[in-house]
PDB file of C-alpha atoms in Angstrom:
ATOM      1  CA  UNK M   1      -2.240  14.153-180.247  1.00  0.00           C
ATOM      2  CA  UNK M   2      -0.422  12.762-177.401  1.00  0.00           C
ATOM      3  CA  UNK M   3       1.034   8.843-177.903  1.00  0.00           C
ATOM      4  CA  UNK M   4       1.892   7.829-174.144  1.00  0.00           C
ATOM      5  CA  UNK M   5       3.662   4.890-175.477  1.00  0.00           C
ATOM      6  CA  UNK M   6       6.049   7.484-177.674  1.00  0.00           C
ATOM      7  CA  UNK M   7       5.770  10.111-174.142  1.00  0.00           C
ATOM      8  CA  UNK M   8       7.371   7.935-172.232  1.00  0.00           C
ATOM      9  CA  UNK M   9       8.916   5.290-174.465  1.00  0.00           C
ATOM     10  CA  UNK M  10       7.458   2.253-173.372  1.00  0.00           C
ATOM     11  CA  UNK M  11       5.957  -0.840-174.679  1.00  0.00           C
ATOM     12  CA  UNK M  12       3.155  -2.150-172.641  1.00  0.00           C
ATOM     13  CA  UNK M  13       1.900  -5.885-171.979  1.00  0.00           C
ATOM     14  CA  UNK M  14      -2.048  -5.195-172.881  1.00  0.00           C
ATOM     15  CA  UNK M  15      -4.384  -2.221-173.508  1.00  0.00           C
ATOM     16  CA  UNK M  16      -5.576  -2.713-169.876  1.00  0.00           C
ATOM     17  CA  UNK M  17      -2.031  -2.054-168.443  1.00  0.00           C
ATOM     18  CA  UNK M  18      -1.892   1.034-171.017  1.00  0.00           C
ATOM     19  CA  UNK M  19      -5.135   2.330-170.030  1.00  0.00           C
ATOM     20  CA  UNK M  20      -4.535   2.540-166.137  1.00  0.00           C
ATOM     21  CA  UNK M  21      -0.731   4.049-166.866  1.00  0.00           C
ATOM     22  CA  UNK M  22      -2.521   6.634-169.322  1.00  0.00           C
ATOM     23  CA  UNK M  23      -5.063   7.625-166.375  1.00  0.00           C
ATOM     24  CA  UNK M  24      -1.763   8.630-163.664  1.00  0.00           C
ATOM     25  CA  UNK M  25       0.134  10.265-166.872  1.00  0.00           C
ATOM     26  CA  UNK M  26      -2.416  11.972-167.361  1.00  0.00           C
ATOM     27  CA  UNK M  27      -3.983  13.063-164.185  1.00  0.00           C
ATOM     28  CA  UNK M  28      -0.492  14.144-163.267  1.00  0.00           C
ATOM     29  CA  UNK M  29      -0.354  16.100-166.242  1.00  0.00           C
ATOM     30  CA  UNK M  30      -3.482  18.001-165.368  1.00  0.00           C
ATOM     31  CA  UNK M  31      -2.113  18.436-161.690  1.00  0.00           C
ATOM     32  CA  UNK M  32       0.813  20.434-163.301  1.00  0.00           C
ATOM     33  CA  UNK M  33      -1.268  22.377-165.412  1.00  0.00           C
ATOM     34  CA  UNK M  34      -2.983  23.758-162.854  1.00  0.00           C
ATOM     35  CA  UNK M  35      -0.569  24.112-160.887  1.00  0.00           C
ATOM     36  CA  UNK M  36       0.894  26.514-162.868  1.00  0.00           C
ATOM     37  CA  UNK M  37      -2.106  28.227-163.751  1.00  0.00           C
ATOM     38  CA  UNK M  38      -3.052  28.815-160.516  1.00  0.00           C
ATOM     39  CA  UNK M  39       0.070  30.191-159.429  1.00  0.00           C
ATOM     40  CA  UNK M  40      -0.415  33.200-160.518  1.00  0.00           C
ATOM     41  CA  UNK M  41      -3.258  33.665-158.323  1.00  0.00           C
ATOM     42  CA  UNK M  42      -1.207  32.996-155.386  1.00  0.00           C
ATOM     43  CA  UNK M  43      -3.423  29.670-154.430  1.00  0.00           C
ATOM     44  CA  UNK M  44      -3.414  25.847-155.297  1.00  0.00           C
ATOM     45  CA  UNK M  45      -5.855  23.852-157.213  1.00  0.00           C
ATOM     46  CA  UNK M  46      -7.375  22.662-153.885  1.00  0.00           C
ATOM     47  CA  UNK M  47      -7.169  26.004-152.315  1.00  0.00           C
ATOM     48  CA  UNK M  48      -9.397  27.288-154.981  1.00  0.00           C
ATOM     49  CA  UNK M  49     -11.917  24.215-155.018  1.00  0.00           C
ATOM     50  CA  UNK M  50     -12.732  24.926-151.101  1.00  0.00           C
ATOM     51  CA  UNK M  51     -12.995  29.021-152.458  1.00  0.00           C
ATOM     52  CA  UNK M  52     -15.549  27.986-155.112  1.00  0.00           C
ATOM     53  CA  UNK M  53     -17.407  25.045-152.488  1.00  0.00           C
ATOM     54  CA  UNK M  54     -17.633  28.304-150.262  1.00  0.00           C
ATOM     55  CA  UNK M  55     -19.380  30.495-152.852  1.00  0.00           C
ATOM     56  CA  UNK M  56     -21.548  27.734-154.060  1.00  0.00           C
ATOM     57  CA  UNK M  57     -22.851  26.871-150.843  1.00  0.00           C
ATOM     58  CA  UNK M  58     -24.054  30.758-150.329  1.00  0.00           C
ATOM     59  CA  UNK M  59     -23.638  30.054-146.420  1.00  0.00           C
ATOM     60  CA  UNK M  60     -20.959  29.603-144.100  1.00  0.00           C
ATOM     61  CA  UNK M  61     -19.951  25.159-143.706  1.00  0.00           C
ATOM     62  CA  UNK M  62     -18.077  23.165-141.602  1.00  0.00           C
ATOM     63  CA  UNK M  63     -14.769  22.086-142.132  1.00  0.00           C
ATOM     64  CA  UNK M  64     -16.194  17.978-142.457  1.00  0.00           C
ATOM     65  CA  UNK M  65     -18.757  19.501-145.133  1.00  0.00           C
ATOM     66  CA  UNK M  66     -15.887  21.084-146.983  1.00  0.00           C
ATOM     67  CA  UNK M  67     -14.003  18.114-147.081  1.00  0.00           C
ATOM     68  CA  UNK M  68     -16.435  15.928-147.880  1.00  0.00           C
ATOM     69  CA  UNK M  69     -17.189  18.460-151.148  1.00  0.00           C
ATOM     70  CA  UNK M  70     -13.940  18.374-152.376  1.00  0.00           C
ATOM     71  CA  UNK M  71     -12.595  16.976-155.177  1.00  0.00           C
ATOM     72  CA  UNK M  72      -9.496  15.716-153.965  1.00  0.00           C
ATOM     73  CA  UNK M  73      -9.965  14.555-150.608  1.00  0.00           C
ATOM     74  CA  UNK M  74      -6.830  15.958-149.079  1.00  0.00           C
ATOM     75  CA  UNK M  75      -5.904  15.337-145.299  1.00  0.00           C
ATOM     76  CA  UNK M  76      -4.466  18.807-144.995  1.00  0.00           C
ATOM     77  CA  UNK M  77      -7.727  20.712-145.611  1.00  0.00           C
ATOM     78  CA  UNK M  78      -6.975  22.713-142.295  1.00  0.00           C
ATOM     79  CA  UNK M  79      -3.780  23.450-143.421  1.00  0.00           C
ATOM     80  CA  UNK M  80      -5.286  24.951-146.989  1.00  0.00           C
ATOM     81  CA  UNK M  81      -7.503  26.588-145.245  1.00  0.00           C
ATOM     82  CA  UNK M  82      -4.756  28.568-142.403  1.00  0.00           C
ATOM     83  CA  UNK M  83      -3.549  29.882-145.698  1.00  0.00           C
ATOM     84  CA  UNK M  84      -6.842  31.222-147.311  1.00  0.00           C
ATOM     85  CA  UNK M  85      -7.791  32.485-144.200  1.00  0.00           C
ATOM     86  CA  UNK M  86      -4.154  33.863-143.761  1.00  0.00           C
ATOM     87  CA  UNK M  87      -4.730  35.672-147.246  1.00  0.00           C
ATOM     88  CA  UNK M  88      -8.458  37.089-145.719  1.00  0.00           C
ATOM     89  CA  UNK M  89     -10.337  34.756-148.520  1.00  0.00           C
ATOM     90  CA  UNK M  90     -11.936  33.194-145.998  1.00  0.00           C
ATOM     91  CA  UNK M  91     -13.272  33.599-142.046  1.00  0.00           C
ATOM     92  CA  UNK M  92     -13.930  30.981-139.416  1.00  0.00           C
ATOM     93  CA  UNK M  93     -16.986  31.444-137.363  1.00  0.00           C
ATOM     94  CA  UNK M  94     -16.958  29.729-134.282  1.00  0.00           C
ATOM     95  CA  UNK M  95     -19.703  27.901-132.982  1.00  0.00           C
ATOM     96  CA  UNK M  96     -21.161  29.953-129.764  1.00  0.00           C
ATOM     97  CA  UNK M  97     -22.940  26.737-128.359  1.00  0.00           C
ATOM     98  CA  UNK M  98     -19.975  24.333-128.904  1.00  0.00           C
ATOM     99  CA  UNK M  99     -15.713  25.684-129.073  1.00  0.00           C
ATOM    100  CA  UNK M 100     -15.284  21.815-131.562  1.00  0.00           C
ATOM    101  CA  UNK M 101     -17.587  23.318-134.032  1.00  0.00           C
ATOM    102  CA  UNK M 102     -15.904  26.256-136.418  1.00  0.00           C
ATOM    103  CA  UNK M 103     -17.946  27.395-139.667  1.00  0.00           C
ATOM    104  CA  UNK M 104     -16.118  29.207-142.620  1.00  0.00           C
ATOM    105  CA  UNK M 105     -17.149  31.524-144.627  1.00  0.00           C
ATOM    106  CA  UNK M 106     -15.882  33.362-147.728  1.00  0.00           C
ATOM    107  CA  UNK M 107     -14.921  36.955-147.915  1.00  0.00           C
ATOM    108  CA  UNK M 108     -15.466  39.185-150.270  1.00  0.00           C
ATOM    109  CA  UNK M 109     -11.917  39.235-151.125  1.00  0.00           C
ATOM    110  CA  UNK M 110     -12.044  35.503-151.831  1.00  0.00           C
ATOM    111  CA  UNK M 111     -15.197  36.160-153.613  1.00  0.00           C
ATOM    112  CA  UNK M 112     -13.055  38.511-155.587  1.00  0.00           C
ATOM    113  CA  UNK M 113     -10.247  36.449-156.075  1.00  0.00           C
ATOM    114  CA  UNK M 114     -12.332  33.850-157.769  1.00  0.00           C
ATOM    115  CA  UNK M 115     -14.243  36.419-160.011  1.00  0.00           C
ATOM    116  CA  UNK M 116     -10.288  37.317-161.177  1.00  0.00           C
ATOM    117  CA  UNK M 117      -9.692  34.030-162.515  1.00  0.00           C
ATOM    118  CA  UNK M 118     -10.468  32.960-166.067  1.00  0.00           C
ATOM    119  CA  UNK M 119     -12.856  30.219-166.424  1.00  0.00           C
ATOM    120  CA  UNK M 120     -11.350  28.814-168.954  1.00  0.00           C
ATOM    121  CA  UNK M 121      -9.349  25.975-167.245  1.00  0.00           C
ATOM    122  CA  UNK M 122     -11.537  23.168-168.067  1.00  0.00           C
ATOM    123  CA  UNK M 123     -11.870  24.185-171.559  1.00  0.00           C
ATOM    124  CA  UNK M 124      -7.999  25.095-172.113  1.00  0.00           C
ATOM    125  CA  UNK M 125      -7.174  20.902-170.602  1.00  0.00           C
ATOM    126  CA  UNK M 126     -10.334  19.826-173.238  1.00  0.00           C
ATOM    127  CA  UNK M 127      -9.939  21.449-176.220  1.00  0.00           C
ATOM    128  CA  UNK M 128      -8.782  18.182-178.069  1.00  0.00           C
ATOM    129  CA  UNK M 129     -12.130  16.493-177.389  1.00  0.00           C
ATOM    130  CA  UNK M 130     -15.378  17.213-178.489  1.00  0.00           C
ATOM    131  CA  UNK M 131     -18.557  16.713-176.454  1.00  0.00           C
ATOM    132  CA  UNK M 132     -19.366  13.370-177.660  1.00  0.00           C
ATOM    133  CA  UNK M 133     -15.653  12.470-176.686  1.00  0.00           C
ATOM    134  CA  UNK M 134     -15.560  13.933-173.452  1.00  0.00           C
ATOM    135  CA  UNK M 135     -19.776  12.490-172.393  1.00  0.00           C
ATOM    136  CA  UNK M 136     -18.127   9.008-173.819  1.00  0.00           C
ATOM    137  CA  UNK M 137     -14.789   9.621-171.421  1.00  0.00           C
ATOM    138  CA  UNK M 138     -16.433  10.508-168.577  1.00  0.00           C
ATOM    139  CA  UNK M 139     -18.749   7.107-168.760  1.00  0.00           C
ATOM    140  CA  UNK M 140     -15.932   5.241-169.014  1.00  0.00           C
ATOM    141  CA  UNK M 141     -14.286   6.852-165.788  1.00  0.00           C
ATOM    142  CA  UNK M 142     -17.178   6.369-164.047  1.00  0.00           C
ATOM    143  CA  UNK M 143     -17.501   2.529-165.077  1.00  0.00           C
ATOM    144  CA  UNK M 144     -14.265   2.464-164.080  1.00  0.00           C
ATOM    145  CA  UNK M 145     -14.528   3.683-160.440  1.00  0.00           C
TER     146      UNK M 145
END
């Protein structure tokens, strides 16, 4: 098991201090996991959560509902989305009452894409944690936020 105090050898003032430092380690190690996991698909973490938002949704959104869905709320969603649609995973519709409004909708080759890639992410970054672990983490995120 990881020590972050022997990871990045430091001493800390309190367990508060250590807590919130543990929380950026460790998101940014995630972020680099998936990264690299990802990369192999030719797509970023956030490209893939608007993919799988897409699918879920089993109808074309808007670009605000997209954003609003996703998990990191990124500024460059339009940009992300250039590139899927760049890579025909996904297809804006545009609106035929109003040229501001633009739907998108996965392809079948994005629908593909996503059926290509293991689902064992989540359980790969969890193993070390059981379900009472992870229930009892996730509470204390959310009391957090």
């Amino acid at each position: 098991m990881g020590d972050l105090a022997k990871e990045i050898n430091s001493t800390f003032p309190n367990h508060k201090v250590k807590a919130l430092l543990n929380i950026i380690y460790t998101a940014n190690w995630i972020t680099s996991y998936q990264n690299d996991f990802f990369k192999d698909f030719g797509i970023s973490p956030q490209q893939y959560n608007i993919l799988r938002i897409l699918r879920g949704a089993g109808e074309p959104l808007n670009v605000q509902t997209i954003k609003d869905r996703m998990l990191e709320r990124s500024p460059n969603a339009t940009r992300l989305m250039d590139k899927l649609c760049a890579k025909n995973y996904i297809n804006r519709i545009p609106s035929e009452h109003d040229r501001r409004v633009v739907k998108i909708e996965i392809t079948k080759a994005g629908i593909s894409l996503l059926e290509s890639i293991p689902n064992n992410l989540n359980s790969t970054l969890l193993k070390n944690l059981n379900e009472d672990e992870a229930k009892q983490l996730s509470d204390l995120l959310d009391k957090m936020r």
